[in-house]
CSV table of C-alpha atoms in Angstrom, one decimal:
chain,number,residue,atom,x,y,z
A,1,UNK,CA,41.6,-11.2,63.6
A,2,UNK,CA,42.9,-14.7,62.7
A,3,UNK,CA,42.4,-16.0,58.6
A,4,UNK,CA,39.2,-19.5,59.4
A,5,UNK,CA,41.0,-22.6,58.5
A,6,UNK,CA,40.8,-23.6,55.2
A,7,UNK,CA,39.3,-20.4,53.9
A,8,UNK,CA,40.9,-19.1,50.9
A,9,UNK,CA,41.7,-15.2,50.4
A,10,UNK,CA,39.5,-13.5,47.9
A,11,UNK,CA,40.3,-9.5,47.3
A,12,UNK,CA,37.4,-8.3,45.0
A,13,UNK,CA,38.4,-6.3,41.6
A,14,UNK,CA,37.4,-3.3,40.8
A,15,UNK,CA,36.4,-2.4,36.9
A,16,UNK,CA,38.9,-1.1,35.1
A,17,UNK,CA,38.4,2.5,33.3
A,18,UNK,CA,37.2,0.7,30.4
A,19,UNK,CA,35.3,-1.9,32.1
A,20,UNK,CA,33.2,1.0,33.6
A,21,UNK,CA,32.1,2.8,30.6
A,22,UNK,CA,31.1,-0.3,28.9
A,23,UNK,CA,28.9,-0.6,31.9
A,24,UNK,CA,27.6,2.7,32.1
A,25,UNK,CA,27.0,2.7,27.9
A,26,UNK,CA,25.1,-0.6,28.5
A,27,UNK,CA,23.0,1.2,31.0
A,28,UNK,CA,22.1,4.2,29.2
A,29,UNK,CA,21.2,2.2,26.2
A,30,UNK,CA,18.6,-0.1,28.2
A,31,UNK,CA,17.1,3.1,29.0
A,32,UNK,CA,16.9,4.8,25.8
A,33,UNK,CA,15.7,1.8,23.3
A,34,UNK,CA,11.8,2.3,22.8
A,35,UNK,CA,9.3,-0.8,24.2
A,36,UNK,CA,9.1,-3.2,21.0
A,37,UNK,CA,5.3,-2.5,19.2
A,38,UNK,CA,2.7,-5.0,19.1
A,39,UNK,CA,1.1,-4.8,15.6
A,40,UNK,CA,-1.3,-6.2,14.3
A,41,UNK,CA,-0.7,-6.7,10.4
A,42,UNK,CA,-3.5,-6.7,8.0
A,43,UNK,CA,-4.5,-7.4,4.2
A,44,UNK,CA,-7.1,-6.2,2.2
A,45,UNK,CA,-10.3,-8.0,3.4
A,46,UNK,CA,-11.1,-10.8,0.2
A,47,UNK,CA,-12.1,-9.4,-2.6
A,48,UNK,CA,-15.4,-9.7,-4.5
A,49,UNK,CA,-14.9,-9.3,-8.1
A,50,UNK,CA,-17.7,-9.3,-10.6
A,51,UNK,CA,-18.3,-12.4,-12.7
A,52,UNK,CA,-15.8,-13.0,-15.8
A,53,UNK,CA,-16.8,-11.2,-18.5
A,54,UNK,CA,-17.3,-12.9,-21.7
A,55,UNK,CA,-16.6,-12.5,-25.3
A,56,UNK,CA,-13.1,-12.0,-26.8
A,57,UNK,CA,-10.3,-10.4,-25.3
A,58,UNK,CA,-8.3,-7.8,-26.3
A,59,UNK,CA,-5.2,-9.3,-27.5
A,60,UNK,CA,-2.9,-7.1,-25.7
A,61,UNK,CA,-0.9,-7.5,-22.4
A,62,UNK,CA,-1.4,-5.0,-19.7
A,63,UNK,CA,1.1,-3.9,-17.2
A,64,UNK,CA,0.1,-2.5,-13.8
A,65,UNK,CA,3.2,-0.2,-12.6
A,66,UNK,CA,3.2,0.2,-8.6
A,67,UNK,CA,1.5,3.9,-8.5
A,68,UNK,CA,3.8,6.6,-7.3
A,69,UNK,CA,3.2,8.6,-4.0
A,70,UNK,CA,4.7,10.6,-1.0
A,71,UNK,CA,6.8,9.7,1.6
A,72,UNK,CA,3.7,9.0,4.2
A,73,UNK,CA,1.7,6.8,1.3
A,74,UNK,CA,4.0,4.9,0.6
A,75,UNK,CA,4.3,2.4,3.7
A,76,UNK,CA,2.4,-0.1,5.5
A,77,UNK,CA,1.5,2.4,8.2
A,78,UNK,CA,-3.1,2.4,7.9
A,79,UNK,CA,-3.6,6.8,7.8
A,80,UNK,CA,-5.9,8.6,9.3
A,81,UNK,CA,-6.6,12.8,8.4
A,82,UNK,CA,-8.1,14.2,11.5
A,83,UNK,CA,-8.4,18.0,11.5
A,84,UNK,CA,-7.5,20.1,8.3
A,85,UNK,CA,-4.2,18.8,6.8
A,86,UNK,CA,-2.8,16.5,9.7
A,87,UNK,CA,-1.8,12.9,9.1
A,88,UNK,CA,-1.3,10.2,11.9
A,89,UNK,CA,-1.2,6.7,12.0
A,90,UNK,CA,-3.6,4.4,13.7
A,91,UNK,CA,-1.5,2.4,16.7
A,92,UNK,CA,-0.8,-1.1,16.8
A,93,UNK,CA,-1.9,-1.5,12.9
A,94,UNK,CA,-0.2,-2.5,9.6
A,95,UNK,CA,-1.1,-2.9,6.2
A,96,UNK,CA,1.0,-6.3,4.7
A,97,UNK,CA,2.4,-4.4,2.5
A,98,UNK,CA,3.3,-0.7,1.7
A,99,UNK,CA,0.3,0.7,0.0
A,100,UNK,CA,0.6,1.4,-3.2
A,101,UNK,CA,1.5,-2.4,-3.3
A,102,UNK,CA,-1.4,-3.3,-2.0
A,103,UNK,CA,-3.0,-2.0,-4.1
A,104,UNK,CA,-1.5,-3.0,-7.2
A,105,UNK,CA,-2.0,-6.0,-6.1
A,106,UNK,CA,-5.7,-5.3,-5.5
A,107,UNK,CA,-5.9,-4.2,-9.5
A,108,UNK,CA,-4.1,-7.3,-11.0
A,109,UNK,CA,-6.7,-9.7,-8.9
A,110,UNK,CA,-10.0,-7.5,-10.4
A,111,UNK,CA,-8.1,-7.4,-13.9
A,112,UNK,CA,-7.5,-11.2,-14.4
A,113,UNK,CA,-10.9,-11.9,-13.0
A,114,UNK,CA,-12.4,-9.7,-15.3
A,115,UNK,CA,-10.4,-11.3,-18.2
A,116,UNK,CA,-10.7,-8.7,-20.7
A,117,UNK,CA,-7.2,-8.4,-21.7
A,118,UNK,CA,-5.2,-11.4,-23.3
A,119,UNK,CA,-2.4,-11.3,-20.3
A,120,UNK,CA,-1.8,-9.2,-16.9
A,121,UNK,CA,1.5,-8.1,-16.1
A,122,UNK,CA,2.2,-6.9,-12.4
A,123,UNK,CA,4.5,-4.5,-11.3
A,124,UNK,CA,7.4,-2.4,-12.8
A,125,UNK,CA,9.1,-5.6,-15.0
A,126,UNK,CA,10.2,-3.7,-18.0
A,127,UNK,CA,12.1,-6.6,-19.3
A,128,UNK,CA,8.8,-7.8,-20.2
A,129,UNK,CA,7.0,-6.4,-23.3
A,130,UNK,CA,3.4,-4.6,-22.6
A,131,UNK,CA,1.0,-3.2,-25.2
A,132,UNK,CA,-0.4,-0.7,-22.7
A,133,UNK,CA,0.6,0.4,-19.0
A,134,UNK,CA,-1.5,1.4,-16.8
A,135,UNK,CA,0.2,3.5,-13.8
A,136,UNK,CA,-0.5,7.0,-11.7
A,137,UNK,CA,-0.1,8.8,-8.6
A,138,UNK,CA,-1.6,7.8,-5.5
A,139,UNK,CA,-2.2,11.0,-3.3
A,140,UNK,CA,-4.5,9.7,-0.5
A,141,UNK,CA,-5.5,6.4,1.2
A,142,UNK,CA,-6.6,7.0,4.1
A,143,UNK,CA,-9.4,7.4,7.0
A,144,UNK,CA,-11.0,10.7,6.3
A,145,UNK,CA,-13.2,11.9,9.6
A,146,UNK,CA,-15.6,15.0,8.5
A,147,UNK,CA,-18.9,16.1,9.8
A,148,UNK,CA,-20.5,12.7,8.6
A,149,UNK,CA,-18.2,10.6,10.4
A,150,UNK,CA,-15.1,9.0,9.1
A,151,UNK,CA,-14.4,7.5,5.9
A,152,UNK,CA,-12.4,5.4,3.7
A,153,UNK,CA,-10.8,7.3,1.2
A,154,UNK,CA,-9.1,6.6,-2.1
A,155,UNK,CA,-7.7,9.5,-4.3
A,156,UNK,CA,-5.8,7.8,-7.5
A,157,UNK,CA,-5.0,10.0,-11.0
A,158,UNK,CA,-4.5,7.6,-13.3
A,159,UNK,CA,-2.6,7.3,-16.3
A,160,UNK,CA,-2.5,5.4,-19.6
A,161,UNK,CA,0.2,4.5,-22.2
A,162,UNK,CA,2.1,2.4,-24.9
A,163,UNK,CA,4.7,2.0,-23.8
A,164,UNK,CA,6.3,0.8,-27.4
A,165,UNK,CA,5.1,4.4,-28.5
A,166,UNK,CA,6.2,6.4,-26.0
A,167,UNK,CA,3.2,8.1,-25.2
A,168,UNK,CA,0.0,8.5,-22.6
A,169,UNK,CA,-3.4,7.4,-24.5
A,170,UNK,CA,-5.8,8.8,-21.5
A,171,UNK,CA,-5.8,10.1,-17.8
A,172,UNK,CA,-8.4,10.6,-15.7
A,173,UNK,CA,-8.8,11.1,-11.8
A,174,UNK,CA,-10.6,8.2,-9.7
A,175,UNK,CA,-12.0,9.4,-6.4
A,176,UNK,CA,-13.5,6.8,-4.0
A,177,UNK,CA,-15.3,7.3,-0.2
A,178,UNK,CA,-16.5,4.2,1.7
A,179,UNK,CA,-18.3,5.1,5.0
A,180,UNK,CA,-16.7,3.1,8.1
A,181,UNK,CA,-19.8,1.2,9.5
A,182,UNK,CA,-18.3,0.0,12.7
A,183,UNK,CA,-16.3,1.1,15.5
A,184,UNK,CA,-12.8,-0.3,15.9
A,185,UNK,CA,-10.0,-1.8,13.3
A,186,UNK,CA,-12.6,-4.2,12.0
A,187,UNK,CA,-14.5,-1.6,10.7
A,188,UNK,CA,-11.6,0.4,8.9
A,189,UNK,CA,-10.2,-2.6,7.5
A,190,UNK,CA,-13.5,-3.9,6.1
A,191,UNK,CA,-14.6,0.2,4.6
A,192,UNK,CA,-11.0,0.1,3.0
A,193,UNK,CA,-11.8,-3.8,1.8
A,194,UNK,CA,-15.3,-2.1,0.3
A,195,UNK,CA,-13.4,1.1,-1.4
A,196,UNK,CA,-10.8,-1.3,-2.8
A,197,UNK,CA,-13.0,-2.9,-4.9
A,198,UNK,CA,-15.2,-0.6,-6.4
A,199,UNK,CA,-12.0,1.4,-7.2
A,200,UNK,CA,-10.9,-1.7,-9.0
A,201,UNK,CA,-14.4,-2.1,-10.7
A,202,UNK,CA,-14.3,1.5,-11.8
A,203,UNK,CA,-10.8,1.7,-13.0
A,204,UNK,CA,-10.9,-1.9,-14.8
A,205,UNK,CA,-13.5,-0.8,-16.8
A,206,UNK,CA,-12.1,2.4,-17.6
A,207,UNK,CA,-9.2,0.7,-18.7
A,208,UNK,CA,-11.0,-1.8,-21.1
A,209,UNK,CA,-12.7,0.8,-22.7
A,210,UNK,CA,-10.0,2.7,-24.1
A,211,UNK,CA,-8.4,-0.7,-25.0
A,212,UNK,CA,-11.4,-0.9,-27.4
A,213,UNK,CA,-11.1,2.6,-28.6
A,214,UNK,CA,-7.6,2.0,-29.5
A,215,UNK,CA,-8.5,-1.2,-30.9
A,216,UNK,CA,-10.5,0.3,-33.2
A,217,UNK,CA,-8.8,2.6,-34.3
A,218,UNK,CA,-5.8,0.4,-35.2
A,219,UNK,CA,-8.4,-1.2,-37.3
A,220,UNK,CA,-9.2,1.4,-39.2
């Protein structure tokens, strides 16, 4: 068969060795890389502290440590405890920030509102001096579903110290369960916005009083 005029030869290359593995590789890690997540991210719903307490404060500087907790707590990821002891994650849903940061946060904003201590430190800054710290472990929080439907749960053993003395001035355990009123993620968010806060009520005015108990007795 006779070359057309004017045509020019072309003789297709075949891949090298190397050329086809990168292909293949290329291939094989299209297929293996998981679809990309649609989350929604989420804060704490705002908060409604109680009014500004008056009178003096304790002249004394409080520091909030971030609360310890366990691998699972400690993430952005919104929990859910289903049957017995099993964890999971709701889908498509994300705190803003891992939890126990949330809700350290969550204390410092019902602290300062409440004003009862001179000045609010927040987070681990040990740089900074602190009359008393105010720390613990966080163990659950959490969407707890049991026979009268799921929950909002909060599970925080708190602890208190001087940290200029070395030494823990009080515990106590804080357990708090808000009903979830509504179907769907507005209805978690919102029972977790209503737990956070009266934990924060609850735990602030622990907190105060054995201020004033140690106050006193310094005094003395």
């Amino acid at each position: 068969m006779n070359p057309i005029p004017g045509a020019s030869h072309f003789h297709p290359r075949l891949p090298g060795r190397s050329g086809i593995a990168a292909m293949l590789l290329l291939v094989s890690s299209c297929s293996i890389l998981p679809a990309t997540e649609n989350l929604e991210i989420y804060q704490l719903p705002a908060a409604e502290f109680a009014p500004r307490s008056s009178g003096s404060p304790l002249p004394w500087t409080l520091r909030l440590a971030t609360p310890h907790s366990n691998y699972i707590t400690d993430s952005p990821r919104v929990l859910a405890l289903r049957q017995g002891s099993q964890l999971s994650s709701y889908k498509g849903i994300r705190w803003s920030d891992p939890v126990p940061v949330l809700l350290r946060n969550r204390l410092a904003g019902a602290f300062r509102a409440d004003g009862r201590f001179n000045s609010i430190i927040n987070g681990n800054n040990n740089n900074l001096i602190a009359n008393l710290e105010l720390g613990g472990d966080l163990s659950a929080f959490q969407v707890e579903y049991t026979n009268d439907g799921p929950q909002a749960t909060i599970y925080f053993y708190a602890t208190l110290s001087q940290p200029l003395r070395n030494r823990i001035v009080a515990v106590r355990r804080f357990e708090v369960g808000e009903p979830v009123q509504s179907r769907g993620t507005s209805g978690i968010i919102t029972a977790f916005g209503v737990a956070a806060d009266r934990f924060a009520a609850e735990i602030v005015d622990w907190t105060v009083q054995q201020g004033i108990v140690l106050q006193t007795e310094a005094k003395e």
